[in-house]
PDB file of C-alpha atoms in Angstrom:
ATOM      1  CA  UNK A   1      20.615 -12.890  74.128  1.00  0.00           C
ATOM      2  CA  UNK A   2      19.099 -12.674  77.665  1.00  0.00           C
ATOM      3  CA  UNK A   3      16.201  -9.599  77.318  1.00  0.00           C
ATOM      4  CA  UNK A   4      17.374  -7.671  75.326  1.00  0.00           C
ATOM      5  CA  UNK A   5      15.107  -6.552  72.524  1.00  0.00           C
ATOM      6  CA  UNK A   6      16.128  -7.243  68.910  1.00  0.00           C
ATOM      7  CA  UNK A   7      16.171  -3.579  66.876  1.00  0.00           C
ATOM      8  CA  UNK A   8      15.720  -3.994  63.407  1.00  0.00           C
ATOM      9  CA  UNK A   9      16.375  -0.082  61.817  1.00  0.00           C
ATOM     10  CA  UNK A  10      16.577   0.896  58.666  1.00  0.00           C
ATOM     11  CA  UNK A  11      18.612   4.147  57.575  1.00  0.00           C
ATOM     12  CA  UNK A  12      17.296   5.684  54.807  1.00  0.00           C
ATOM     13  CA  UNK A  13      20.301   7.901  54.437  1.00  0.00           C
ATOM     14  CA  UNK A  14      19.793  10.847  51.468  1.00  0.00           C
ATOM     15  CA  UNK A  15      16.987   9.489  50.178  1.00  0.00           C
ATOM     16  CA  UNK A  16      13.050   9.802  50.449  1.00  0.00           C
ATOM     17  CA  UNK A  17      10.628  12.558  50.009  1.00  0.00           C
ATOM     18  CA  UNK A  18       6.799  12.421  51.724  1.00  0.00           C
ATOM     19  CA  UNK A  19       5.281  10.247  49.153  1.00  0.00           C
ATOM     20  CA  UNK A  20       7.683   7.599  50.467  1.00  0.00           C
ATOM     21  CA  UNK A  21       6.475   7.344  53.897  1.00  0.00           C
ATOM     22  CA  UNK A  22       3.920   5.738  52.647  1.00  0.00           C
ATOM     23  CA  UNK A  23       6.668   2.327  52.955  1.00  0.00           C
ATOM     24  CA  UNK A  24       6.584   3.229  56.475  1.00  0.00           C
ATOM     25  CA  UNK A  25       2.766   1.685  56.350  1.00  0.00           C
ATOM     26  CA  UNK A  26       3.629  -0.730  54.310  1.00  0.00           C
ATOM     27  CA  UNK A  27       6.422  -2.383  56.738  1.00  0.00           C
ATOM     28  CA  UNK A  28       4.240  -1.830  59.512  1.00  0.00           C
ATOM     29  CA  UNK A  29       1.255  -3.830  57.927  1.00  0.00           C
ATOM     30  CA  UNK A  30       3.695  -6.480  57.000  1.00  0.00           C
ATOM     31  CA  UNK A  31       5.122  -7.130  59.973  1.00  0.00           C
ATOM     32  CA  UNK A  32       2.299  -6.700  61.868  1.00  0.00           C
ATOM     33  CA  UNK A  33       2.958  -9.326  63.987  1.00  0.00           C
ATOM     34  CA  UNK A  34       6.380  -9.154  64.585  1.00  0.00           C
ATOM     35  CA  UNK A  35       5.797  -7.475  68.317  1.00  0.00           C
ATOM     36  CA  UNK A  36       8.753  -9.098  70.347  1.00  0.00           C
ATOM     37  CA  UNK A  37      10.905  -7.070  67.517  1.00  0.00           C
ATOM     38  CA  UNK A  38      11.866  -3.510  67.933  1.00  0.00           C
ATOM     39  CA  UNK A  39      11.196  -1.583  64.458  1.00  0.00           C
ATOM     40  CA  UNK A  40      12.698   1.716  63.734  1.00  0.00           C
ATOM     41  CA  UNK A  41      13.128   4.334  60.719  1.00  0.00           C
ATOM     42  CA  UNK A  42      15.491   6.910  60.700  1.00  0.00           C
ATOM     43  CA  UNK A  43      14.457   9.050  57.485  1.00  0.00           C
ATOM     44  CA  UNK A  44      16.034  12.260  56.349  1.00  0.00           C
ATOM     45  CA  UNK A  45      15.691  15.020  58.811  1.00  0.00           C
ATOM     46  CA  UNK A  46      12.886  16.723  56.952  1.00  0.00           C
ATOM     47  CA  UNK A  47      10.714  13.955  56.943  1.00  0.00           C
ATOM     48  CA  UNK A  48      11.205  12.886  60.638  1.00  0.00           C
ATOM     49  CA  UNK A  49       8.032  14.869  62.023  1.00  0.00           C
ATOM     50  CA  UNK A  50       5.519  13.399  59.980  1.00  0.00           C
ATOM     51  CA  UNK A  51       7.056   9.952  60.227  1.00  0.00           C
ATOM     52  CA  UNK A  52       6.729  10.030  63.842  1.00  0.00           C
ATOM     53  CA  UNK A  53       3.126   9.822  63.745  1.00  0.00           C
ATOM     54  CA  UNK A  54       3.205   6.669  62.719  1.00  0.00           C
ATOM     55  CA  UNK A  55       3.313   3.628  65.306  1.00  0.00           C
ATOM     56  CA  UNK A  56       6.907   3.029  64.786  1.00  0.00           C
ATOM     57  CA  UNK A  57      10.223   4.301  66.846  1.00  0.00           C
ATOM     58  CA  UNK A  58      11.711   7.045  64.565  1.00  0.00           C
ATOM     59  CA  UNK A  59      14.882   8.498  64.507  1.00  0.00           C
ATOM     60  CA  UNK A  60      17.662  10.995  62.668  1.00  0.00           C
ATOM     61  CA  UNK A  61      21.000  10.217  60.739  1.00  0.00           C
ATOM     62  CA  UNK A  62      23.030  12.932  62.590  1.00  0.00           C
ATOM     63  CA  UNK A  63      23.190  15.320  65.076  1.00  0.00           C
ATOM     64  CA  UNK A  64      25.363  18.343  65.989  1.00  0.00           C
ATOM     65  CA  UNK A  65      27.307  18.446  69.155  1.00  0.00           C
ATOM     66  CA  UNK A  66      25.182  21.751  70.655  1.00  0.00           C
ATOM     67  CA  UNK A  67      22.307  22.560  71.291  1.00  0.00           C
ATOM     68  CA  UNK A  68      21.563  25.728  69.179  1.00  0.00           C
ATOM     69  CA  UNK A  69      23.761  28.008  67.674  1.00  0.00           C
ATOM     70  CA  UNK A  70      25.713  29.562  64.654  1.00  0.00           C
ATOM     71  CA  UNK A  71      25.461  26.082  62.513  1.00  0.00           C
ATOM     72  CA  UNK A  72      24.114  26.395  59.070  1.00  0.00           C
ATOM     73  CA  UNK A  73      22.534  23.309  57.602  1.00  0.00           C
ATOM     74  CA  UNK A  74      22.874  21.389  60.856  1.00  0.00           C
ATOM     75  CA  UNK A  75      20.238  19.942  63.502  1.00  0.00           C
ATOM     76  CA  UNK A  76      20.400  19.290  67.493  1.00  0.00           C
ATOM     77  CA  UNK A  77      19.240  16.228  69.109  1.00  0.00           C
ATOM     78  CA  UNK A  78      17.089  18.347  70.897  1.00  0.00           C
ATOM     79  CA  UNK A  79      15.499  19.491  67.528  1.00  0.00           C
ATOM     80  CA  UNK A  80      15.355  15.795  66.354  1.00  0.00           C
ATOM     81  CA  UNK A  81      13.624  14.962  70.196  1.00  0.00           C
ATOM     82  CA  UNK A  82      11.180  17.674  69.696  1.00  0.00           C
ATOM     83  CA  UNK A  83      10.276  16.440  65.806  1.00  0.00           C
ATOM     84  CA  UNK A  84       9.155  13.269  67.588  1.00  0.00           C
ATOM     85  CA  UNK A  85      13.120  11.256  67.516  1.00  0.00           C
ATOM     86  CA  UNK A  86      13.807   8.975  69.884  1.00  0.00           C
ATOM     87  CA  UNK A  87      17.056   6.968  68.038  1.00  0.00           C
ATOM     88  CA  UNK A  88      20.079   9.052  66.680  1.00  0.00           C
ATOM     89  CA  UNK A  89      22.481   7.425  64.187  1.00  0.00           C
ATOM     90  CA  UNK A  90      26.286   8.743  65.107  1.00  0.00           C
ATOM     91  CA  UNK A  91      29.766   7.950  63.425  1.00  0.00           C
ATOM     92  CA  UNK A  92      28.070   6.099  60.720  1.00  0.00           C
ATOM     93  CA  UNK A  93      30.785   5.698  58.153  1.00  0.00           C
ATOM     94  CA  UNK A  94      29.728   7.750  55.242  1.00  0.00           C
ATOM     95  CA  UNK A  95      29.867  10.934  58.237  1.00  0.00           C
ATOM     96  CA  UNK A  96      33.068   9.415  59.141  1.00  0.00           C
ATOM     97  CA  UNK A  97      34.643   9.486  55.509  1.00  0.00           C
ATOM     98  CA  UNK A  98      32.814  12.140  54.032  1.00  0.00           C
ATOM     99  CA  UNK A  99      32.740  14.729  56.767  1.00  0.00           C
ATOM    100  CA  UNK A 100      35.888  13.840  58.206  1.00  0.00           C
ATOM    101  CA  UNK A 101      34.322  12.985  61.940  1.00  0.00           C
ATOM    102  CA  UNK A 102      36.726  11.331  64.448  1.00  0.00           C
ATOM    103  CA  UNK A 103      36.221   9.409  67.400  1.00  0.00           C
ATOM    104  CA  UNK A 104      35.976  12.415  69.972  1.00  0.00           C
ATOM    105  CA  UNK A 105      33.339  14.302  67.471  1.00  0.00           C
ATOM    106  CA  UNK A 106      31.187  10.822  67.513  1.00  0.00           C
ATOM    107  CA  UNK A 107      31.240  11.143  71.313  1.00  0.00           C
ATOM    108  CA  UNK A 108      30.544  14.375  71.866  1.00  0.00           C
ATOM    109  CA  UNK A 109      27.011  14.297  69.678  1.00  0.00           C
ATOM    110  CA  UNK A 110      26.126  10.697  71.596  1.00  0.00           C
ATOM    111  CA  UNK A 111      26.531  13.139  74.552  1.00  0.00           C
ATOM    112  CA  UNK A 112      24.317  15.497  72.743  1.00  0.00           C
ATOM    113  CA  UNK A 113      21.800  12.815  72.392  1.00  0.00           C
ATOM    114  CA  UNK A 114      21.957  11.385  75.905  1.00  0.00           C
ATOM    115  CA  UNK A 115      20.992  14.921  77.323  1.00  0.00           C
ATOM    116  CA  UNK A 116      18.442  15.230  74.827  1.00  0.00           C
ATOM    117  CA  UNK A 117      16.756  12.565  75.704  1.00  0.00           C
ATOM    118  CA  UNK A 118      17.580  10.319  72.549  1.00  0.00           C
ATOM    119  CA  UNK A 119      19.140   6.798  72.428  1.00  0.00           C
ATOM    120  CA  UNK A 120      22.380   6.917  70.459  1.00  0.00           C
ATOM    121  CA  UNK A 121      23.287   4.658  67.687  1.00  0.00           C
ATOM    122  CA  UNK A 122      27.230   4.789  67.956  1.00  0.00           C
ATOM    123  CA  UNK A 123      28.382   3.051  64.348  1.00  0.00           C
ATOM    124  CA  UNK A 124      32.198   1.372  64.081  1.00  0.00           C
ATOM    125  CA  UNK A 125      33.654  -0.316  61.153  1.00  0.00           C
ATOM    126  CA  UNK A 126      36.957  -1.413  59.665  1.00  0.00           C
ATOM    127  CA  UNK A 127      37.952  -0.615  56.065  1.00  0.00           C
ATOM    128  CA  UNK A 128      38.742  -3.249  53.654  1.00  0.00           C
ATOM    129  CA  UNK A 129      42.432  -2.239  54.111  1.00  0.00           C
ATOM    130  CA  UNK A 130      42.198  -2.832  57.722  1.00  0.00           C
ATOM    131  CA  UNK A 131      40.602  -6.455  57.561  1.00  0.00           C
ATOM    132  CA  UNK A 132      43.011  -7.190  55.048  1.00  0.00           C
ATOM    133  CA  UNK A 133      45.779  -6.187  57.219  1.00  0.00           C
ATOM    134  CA  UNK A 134      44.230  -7.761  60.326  1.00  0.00           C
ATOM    135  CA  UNK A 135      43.859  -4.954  62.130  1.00  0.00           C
ATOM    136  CA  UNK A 136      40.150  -5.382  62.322  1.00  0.00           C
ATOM    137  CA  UNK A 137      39.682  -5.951  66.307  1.00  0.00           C
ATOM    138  CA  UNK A 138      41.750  -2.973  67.228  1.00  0.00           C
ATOM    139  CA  UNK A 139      40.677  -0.532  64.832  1.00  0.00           C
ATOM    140  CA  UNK A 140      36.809  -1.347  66.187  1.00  0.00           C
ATOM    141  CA  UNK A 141      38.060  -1.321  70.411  1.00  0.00           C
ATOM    142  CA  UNK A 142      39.651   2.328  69.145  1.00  0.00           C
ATOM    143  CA  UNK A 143      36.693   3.460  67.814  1.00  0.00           C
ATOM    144  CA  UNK A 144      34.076   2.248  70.227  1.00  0.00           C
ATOM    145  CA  UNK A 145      36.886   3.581  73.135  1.00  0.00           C
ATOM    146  CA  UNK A 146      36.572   7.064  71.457  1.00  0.00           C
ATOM    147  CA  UNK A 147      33.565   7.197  70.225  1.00  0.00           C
ATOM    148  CA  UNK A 148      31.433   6.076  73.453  1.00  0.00           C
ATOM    149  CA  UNK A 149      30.648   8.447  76.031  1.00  0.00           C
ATOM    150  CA  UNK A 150      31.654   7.184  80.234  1.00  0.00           C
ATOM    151  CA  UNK A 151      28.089   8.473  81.176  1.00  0.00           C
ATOM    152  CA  UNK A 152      26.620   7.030  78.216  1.00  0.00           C
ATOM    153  CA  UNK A 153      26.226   3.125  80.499  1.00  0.00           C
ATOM    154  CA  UNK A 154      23.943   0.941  78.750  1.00  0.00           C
ATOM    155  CA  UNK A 155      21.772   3.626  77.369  1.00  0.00           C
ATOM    156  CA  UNK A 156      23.057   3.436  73.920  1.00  0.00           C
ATOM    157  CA  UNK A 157      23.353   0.627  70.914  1.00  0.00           C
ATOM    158  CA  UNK A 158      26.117  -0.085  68.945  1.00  0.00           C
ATOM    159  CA  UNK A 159      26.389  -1.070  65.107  1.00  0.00           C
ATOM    160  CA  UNK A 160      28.595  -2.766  63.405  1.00  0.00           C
ATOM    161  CA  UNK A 161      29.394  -1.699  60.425  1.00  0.00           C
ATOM    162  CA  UNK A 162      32.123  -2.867  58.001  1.00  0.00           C
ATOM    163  CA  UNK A 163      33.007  -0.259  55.866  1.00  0.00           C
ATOM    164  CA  UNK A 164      33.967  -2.787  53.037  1.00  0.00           C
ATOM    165  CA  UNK A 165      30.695  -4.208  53.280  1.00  0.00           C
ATOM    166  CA  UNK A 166      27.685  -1.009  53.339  1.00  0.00           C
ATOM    167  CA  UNK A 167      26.133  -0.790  49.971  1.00  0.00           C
ATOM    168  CA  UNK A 168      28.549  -3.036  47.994  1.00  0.00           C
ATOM    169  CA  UNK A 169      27.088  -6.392  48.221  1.00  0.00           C
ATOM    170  CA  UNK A 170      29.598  -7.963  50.071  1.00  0.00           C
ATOM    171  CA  UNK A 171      28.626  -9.879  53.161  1.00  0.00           C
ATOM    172  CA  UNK A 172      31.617 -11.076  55.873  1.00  0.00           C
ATOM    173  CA  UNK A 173      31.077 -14.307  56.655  1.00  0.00           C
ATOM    174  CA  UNK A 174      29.553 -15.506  59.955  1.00  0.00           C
ATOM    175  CA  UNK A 175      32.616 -16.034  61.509  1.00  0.00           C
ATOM    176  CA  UNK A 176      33.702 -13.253  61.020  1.00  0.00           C
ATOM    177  CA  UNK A 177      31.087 -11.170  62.238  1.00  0.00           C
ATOM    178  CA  UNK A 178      30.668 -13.475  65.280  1.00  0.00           C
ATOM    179  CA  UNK A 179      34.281 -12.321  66.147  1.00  0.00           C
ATOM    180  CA  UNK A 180      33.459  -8.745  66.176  1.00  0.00           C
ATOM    181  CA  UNK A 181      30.500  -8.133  67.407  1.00  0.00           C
ATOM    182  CA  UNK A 182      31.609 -10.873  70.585  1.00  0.00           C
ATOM    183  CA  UNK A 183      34.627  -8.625  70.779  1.00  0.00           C
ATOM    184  CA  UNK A 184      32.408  -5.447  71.203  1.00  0.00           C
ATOM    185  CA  UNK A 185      30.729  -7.379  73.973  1.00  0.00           C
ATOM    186  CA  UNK A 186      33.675  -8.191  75.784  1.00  0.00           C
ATOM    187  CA  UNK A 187      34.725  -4.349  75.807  1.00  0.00           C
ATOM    188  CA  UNK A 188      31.482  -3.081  76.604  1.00  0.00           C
ATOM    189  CA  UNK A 189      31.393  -5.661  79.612  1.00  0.00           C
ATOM    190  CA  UNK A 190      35.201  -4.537  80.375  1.00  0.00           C
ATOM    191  CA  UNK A 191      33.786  -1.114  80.680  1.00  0.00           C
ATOM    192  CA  UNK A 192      30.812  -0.860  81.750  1.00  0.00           C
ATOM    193  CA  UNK A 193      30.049  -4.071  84.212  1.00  0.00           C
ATOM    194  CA  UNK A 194      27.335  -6.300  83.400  1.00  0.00           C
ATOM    195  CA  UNK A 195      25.399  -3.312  82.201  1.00  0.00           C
ATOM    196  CA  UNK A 196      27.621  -4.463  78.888  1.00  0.00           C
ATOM    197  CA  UNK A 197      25.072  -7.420  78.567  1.00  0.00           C
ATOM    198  CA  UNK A 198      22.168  -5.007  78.077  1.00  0.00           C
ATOM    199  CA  UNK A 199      23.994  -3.256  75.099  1.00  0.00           C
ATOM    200  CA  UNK A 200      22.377  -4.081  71.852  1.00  0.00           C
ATOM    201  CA  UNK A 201      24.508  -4.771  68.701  1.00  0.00           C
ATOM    202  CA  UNK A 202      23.289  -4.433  65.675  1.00  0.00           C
ATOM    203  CA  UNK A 203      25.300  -5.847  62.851  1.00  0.00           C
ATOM    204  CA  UNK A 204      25.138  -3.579  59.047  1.00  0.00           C
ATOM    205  CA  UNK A 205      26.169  -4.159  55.671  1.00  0.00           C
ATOM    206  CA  UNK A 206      25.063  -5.423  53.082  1.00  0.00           C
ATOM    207  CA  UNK A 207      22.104  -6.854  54.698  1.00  0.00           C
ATOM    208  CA  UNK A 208      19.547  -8.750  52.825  1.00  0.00           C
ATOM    209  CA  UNK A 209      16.029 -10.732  52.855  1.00  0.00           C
ATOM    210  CA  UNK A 210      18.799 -13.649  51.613  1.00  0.00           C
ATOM    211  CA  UNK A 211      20.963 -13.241  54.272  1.00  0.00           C
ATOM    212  CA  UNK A 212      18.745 -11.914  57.056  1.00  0.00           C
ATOM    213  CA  UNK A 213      17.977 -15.049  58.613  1.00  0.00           C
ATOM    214  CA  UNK A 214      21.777 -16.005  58.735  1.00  0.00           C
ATOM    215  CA  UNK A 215      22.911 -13.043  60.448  1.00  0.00           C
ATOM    216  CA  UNK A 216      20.268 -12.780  62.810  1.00  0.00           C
ATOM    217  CA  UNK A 217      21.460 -16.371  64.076  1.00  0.00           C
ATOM    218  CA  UNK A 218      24.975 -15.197  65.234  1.00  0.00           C
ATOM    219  CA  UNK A 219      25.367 -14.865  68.913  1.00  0.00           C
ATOM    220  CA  UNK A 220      26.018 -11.203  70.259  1.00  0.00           C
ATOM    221  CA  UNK A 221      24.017 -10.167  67.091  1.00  0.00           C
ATOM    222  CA  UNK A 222      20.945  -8.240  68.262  1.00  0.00           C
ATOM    223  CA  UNK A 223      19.412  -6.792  65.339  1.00  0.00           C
ATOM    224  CA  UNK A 224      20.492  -4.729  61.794  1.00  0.00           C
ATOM    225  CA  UNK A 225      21.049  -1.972  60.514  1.00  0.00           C
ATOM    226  CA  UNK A 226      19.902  -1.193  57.204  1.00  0.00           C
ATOM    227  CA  UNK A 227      20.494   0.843  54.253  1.00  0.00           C
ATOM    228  CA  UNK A 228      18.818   0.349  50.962  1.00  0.00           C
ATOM    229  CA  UNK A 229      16.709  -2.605  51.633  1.00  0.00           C
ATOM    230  CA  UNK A 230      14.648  -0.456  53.987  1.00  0.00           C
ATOM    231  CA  UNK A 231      13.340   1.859  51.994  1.00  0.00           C
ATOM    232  CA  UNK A 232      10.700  -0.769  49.965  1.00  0.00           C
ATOM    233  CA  UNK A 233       8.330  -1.994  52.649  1.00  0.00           C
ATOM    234  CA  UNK A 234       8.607  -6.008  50.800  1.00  0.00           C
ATOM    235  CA  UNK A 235      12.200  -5.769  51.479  1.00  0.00           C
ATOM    236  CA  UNK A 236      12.448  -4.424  54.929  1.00  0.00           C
ATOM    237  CA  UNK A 237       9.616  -6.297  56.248  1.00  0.00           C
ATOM    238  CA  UNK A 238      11.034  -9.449  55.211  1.00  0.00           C
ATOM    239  CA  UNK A 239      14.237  -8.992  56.815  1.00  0.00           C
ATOM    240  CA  UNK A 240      12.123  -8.152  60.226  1.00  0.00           C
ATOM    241  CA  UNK A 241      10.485 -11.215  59.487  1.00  0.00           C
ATOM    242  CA  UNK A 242      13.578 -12.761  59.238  1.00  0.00           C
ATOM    243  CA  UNK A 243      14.266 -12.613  63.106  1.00  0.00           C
ATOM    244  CA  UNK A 244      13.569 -15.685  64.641  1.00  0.00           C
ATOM    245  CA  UNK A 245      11.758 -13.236  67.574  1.00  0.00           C
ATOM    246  CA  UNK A 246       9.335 -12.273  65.042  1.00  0.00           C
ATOM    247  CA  UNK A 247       7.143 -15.194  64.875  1.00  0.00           C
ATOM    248  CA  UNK A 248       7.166 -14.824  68.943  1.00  0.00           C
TER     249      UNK A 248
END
């Protein structure tokens, strides 16, 4: 893993209201010791700019292309850098599906970020359809070609997300996720030099205090990110416990 930094992050997605920043503490108290890891919590938007004044990196879920403007509903990176951000999660899946993102809309709000000031957290994935079709390496190089921005170099992270896998319970094996995310590493190396080594990947799905520990031993895996189990402090400190860096 060289030096880079393990990032353990936990995306709260639509959930959380103040009273449940109080797991923020929690974590932190928990994992107390756990220096030599990188912790960060991207809550909802409305909750980023009292999170931020805890000890912790925080960041957002989204972020719109622009600056400012005509945009109803949605928030700039700027906006999200001046609330205290300093992580933005892009092309997570659920944007993907739900708000019908594609690659070139991914890249164009990890450009956002980059100019904001924030570090982007670019999210690829392959449906179950695609793994079971064996299309999984290609449909990840597309997305990370199209979603990743030339000037972004190594100031960005990737994540690894099988689509099959977030919030179902389902786990790819080891292997599997060994392939990928050593895949992602040879692209990123391709593209960018040996800047590509300083690229963290995160792996997410499905990830677990039971399966933490397991994951966190696959090469080319630098860290998680998390849905559900981060939002209860006993949960998401254990998995940052988890990382063999922890007890550094």
């Amino acid at each position: 893993m060289g030096t880079r930094k393990p990032l353990i992050a936990g995306n709260w997605k639509m959930f959380g209201k103040r009273a449940d920043l109080v797991e923020i503490e929690k974590t932190l108290a928990a994992a107390s010791h756990a220096n030599a890891v990188e912790i960060l919590f991207c809550p909802p938007a409305t909750l980023v700019a009292e999170a931020a004044k805890f000890p912790v990196a925080i960041g957002g879920q989204d972020c719109h292309a622009n600056t400012e403007g005509a945009h109803t509903g949605d928030i700039s990176a700027v906006m999200l850098a001046d609330s205290g951000a300093r992580y933005v999660i892009v092309g997570h899946s659920e944007r993907r599906r739900d708000h019908g993102e594609p690659d070139e809309i991914v890249a164009a709000k990890a450009r956002a970020a980059l100019a904001a000031g924030l570090i982007p957290i670019i999210c690829v994935g392959e449906t179950l359809v695609d793994r079971e079709a064996g299309r999984t390496l290609d449909v990840v190089g597309a997305q990370l070609a199209g979603s990743v921005p030339a000037e972004a170099g190594d100031k960005l992270v990737v994540a690894y997300e099988p689509v099959w896998a977030i919030g179902t319970g389902l786990t790819p094996t080891s292997e599997q996720i060994a392939e990928v995310h050593a895949d992602i590493r040879r692209r990123l190396v391709m593209r960018i030099a040996a800047e590509g080594e300083k690229v963290r990947i995160l792996y997410g799905g499905s990830v677990k205090p039971g399966n933490a520990r397991e994951i966190f031993g696959i090469d080319n895996v630098d860290g998680a990110l998390v849905g559900g189990a981060s939002l209860k402090a006993a949960d998401f400190s254990a998995i940052i416990m988890a990382h063999p860096a922890a007890g550094v």
